[in-house]
Coordinates of C-alpha atoms and ligand atoms in Angstrom, one line a residue:
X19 CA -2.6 -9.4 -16.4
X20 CA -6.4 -8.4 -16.4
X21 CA -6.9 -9.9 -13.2
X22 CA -5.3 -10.6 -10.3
X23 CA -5.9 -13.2 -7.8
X24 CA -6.2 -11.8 -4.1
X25 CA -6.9 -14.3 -1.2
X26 CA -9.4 -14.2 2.2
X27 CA -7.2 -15.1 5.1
X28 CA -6.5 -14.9 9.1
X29 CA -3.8 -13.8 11.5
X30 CA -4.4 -14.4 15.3
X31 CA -8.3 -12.9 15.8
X32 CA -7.9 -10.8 12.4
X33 CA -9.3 -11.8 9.2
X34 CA -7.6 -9.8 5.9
X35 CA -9.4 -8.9 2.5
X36 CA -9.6 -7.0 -0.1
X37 CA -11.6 -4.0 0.3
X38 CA -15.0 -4.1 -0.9
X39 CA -17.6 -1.4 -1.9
X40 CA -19.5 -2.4 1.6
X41 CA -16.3 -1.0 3.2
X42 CA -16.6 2.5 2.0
X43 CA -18.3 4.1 5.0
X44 CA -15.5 2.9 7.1
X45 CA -12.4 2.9 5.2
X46 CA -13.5 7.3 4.5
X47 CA -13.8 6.7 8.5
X48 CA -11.0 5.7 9.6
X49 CA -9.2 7.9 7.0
X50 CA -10.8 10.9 8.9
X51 CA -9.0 9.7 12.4
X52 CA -5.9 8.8 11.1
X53 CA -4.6 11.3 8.6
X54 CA -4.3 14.9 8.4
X55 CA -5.1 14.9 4.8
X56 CA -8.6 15.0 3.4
X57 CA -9.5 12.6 0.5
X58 CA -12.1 12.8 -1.7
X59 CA -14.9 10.6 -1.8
X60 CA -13.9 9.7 -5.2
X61 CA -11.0 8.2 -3.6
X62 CA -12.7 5.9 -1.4
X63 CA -14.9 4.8 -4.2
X64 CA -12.2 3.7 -6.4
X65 CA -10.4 1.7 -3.6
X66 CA -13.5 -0.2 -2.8
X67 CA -14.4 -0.8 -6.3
X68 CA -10.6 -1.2 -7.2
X69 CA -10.7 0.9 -10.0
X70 CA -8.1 3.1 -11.7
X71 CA -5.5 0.2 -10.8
X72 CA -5.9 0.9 -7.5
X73 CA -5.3 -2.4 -5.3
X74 CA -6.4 -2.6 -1.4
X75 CA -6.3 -5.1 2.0
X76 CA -8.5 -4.4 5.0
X77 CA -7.5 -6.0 8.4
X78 CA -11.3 -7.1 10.1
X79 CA -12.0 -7.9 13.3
X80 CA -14.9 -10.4 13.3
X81 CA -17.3 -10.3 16.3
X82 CA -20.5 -11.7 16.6
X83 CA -20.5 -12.5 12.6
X84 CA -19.8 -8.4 12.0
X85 CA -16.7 -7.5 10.9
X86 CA -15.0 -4.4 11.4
X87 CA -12.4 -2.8 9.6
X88 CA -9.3 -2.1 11.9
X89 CA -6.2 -1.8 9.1
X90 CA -6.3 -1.2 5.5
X91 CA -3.5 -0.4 3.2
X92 CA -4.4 1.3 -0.7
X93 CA -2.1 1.2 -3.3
X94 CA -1.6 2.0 -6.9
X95 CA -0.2 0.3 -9.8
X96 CA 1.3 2.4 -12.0
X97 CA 3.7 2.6 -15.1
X98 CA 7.0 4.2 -14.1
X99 CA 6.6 6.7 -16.8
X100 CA 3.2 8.0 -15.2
X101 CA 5.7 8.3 -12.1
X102 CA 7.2 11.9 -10.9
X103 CA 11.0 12.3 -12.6
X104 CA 12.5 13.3 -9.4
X105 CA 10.7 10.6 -7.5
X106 CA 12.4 8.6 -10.7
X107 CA 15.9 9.7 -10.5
X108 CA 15.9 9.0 -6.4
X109 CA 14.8 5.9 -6.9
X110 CA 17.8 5.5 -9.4
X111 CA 15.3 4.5 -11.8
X112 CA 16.8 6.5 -14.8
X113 CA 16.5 5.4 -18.0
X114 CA 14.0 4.4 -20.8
X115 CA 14.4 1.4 -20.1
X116 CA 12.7 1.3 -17.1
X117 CA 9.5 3.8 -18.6
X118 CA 7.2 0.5 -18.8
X119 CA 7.7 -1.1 -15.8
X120 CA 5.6 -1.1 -13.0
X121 CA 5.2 0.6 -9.7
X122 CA 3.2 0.2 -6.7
X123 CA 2.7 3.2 -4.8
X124 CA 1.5 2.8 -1.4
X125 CA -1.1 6.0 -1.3
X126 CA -2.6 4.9 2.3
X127 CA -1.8 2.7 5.1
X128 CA -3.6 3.0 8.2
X129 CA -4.4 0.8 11.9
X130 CA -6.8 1.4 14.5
X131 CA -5.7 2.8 17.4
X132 CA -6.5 -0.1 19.4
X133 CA -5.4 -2.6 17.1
X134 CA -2.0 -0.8 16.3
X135 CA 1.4 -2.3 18.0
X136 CA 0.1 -6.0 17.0
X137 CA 1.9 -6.8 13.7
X138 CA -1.3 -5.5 11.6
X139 CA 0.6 -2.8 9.5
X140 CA 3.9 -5.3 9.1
X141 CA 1.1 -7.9 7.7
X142 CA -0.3 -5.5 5.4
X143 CA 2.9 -4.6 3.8
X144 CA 3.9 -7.6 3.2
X145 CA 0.8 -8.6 1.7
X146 CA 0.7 -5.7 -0.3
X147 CA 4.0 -6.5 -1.3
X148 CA 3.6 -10.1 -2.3
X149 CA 0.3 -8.5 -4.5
X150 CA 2.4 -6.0 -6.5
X151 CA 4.8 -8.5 -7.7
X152 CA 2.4 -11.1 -8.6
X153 CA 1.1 -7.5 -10.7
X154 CA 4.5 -7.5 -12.3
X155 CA 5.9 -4.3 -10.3
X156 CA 9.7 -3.6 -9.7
X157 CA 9.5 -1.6 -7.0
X158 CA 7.2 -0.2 -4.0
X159 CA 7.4 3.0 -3.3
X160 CA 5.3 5.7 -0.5
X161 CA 5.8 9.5 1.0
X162 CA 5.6 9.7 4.0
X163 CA 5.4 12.7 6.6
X164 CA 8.4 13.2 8.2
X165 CA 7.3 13.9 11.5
X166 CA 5.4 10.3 11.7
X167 CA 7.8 8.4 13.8
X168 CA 5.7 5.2 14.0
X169 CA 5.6 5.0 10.4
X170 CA 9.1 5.6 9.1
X171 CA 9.9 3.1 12.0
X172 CA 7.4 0.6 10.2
X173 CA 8.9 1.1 6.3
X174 CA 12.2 0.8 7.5
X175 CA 11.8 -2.3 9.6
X176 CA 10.0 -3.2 6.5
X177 CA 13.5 -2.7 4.7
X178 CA 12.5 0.3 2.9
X179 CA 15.2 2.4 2.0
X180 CA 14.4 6.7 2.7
X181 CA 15.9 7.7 -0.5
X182 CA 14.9 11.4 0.0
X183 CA 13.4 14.0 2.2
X184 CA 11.1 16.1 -0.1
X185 CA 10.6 19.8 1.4
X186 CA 7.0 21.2 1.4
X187 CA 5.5 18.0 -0.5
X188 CA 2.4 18.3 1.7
X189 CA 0.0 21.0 1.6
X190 CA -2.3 20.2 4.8
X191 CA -4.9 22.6 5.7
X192 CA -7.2 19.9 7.4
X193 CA -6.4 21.7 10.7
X194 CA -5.0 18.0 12.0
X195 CA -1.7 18.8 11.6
X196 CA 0.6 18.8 14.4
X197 CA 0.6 22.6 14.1
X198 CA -2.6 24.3 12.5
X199 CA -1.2 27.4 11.5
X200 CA 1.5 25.3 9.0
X201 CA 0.6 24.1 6.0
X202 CA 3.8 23.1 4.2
X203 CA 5.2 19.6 5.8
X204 CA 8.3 17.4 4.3
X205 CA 7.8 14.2 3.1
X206 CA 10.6 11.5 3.2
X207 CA 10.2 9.4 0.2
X208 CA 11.0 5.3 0.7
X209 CA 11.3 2.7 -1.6
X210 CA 12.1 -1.1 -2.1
X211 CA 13.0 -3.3 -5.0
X212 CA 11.2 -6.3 -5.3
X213 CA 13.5 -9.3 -4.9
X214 CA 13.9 -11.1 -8.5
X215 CA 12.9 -14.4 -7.3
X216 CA 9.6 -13.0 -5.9
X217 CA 8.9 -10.7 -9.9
X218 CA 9.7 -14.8 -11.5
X219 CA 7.5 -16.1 -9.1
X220 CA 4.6 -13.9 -9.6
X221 CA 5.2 -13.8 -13.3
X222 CA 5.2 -17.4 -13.1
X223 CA 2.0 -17.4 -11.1
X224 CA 0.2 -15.7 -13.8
X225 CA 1.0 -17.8 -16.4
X226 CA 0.5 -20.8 -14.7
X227 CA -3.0 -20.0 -13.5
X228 CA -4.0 -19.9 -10.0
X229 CA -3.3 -23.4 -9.0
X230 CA 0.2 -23.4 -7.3
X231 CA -1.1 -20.9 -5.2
X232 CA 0.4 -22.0 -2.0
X233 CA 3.9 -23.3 -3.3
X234 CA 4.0 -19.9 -5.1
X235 CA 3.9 -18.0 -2.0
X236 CA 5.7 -19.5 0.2
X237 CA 8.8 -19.7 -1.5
X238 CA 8.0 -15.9 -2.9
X239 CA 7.8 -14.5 0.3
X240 CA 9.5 -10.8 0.1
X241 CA 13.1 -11.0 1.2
X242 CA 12.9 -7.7 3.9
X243 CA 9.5 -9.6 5.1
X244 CA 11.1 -12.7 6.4
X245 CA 11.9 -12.2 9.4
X246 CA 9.7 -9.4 10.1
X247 CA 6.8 -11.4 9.5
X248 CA 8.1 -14.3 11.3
X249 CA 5.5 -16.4 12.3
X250 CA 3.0 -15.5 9.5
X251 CA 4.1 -18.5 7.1
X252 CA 1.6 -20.6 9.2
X253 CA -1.4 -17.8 7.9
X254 CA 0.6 -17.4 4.7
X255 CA 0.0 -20.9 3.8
X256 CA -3.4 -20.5 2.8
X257 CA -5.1 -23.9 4.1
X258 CA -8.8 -23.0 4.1
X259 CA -8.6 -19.9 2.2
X260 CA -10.9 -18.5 -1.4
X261 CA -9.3 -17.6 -4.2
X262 CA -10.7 -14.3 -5.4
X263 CA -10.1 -12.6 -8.6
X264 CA -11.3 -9.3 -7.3
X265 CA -9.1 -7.3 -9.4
X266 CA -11.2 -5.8 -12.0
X267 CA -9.5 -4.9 -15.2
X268 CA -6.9 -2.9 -16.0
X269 CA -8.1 0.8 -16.1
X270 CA -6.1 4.0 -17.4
X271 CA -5.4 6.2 -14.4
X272 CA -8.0 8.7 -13.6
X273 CA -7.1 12.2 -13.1
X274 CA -8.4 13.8 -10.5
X275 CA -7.1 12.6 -6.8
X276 CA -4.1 11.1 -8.3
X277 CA -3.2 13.6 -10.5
X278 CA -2.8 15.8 -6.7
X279 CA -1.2 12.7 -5.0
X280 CA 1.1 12.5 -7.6
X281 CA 2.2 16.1 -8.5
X282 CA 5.0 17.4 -5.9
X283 CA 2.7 18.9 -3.3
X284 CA -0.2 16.8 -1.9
X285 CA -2.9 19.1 -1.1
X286 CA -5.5 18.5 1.6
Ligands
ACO320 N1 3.5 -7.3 20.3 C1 4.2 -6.1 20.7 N2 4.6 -5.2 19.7 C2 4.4 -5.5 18.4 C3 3.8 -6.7 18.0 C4 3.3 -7.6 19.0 N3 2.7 -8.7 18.7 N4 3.7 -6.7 16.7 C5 4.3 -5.6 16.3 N5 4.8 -4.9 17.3 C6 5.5 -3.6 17.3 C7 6.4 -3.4 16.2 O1 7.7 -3.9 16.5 C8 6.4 -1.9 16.1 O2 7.3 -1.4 17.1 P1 7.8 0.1 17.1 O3 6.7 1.1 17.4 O4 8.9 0.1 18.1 O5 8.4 0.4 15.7 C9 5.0 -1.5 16.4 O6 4.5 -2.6 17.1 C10 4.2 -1.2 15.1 O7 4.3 -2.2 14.2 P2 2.9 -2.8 13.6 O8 2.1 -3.4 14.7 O9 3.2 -3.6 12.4 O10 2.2 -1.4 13.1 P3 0.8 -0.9 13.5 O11 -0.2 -2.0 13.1 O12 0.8 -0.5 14.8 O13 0.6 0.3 12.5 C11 0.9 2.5 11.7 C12 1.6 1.3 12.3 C13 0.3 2.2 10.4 C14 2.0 3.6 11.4 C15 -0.1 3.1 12.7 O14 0.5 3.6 13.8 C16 -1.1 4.1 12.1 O15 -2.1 3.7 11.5 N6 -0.8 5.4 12.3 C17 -1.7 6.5 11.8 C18 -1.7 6.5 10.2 C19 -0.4 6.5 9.6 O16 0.5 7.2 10.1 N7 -0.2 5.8 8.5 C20 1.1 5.7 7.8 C21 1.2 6.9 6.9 S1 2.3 6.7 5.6 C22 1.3 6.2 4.3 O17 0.2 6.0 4.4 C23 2.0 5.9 2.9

């Protein structure tokens, strides 16, 4: 699994891709109006230059041969025994046995204001779905804030499952919290299995090489993204689109920014 294919496609006017190290101006951007939380640059860097296994999407809108990023989702493969034990045991992923199997952790997902309430997040998800089983993960998991409405809305119509609410997980001190003066927020933790036939498909994927692209995804389409994504098997079926191996290799985790996203309290 040193590389993993990703693919250049459209929905309606938006064109989706992985991110690229041209994006990193506006994916730090849009990071700034959407979140309360501060990243580090070295966080933008590694999503654009997909390093330290992380794995991205952007949502573009093309005008006049620009294209602007309206949506992007970041995530991070990871081995479930780099995961947090609690985060582990909610999950009900106890065991040794599961130690090296694979996560994805959603770290950001994010829409434009004027682009939101069009199916651009949904998209994402499943995409990013689809991506982490072709990487061999199990499960996707996120934390979420729980006073973001829209979003737990989103995961669950996703089929997430909230398998616990975390007290004080997020340190925030960005000032774009709901309430300045507070600091400490809860976090809801969700999580989904990926279905079986979707891990065989992927694995199968891989070892078959790129060329059953197509017959590979439409039949691994993610169970809880069915019917939400209704109406995307006509963009899902990939006439017209690149092949891109734009994951770089595998890298071991680095450990500043996700050593704070991962330890119990995220810090702004
Ligand atoms: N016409 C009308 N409504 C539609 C259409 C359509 N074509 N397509 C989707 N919708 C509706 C959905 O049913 C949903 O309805 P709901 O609000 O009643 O639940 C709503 O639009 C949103 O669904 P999407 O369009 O798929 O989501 P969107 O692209 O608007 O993005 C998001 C949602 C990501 C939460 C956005 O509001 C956002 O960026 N918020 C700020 C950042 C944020 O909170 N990110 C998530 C944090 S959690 C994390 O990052 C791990």
């Amino acid at each position: 699994m040193e590389s993993v294919p990703v693919l250049d496609m459209h929905k309606g006017g938006v064109y989706y891709r992985p991110l690229q190290p041209s994006d990193f101006d506006e994916l730090k951007d849009a990071h700034v109006h959407l979140f309360p939380i501060d990243y580090e640059d070295s966080f933008f860097a590694k999503a654009v230059k997909g390093l330290s296994k992380i794995f991205t999407l952007g949502a573009f809108e093309l005008k006049g041969g620009n294209e602007t990023l309206v949506g992007f989702v970041t995530a991070r493969l990871m081995v479930m025994n780099e995961m947090d034990s609690k985060d582990r045991r909610h999950m009900g992923l106890i065991g040794d046995c599961w130690n090296l199997e694979h996560a994805a952790y959603i770290l950001t997902l994010g829409v434009s204001p004027k682009f939101q309430k069009q199916g651009i997040a949904t998209t994402l998800i499943c995409q990013l779905e689809q991506q982490a089983a072709t990487m061999g993960a199990r499960v996707v998991f996120l934390h979420v804030i729980t006073y973001n409405k829209a979003a737990v809305r989103l995961y669950k119509r996703c089929q997430f499952r909230c398998v616990a609410t975390l007290e004080d997980f997020y340190s925030i001190s960005s000032g774009r919290q709901p309430d300045p003066n507070r600091v400490k927020w809860d976090a809801h933790l969700f999580s989904k299995f990926v279905a079986v036939e979707v891990l065989e498909q992927g694995r199968n994927f891989l070892s078959e090489g790129f060329g059953p692209l197509r017959a590979a995804l439409d039949t691994c389409w993610p169970f809880g993204c069915r019917q939400q994504c209704a109406g995307a098997s006509s963009w899902i079926s990939l006439q017209g689109s690149r092949v891109l191996a734009s994951w770089g290799p595998r890298q071991h985790a680095s450990p500043d920014i996700f050593r704070r996203l991962f330890s119990r309290g995220k810090t702004s």
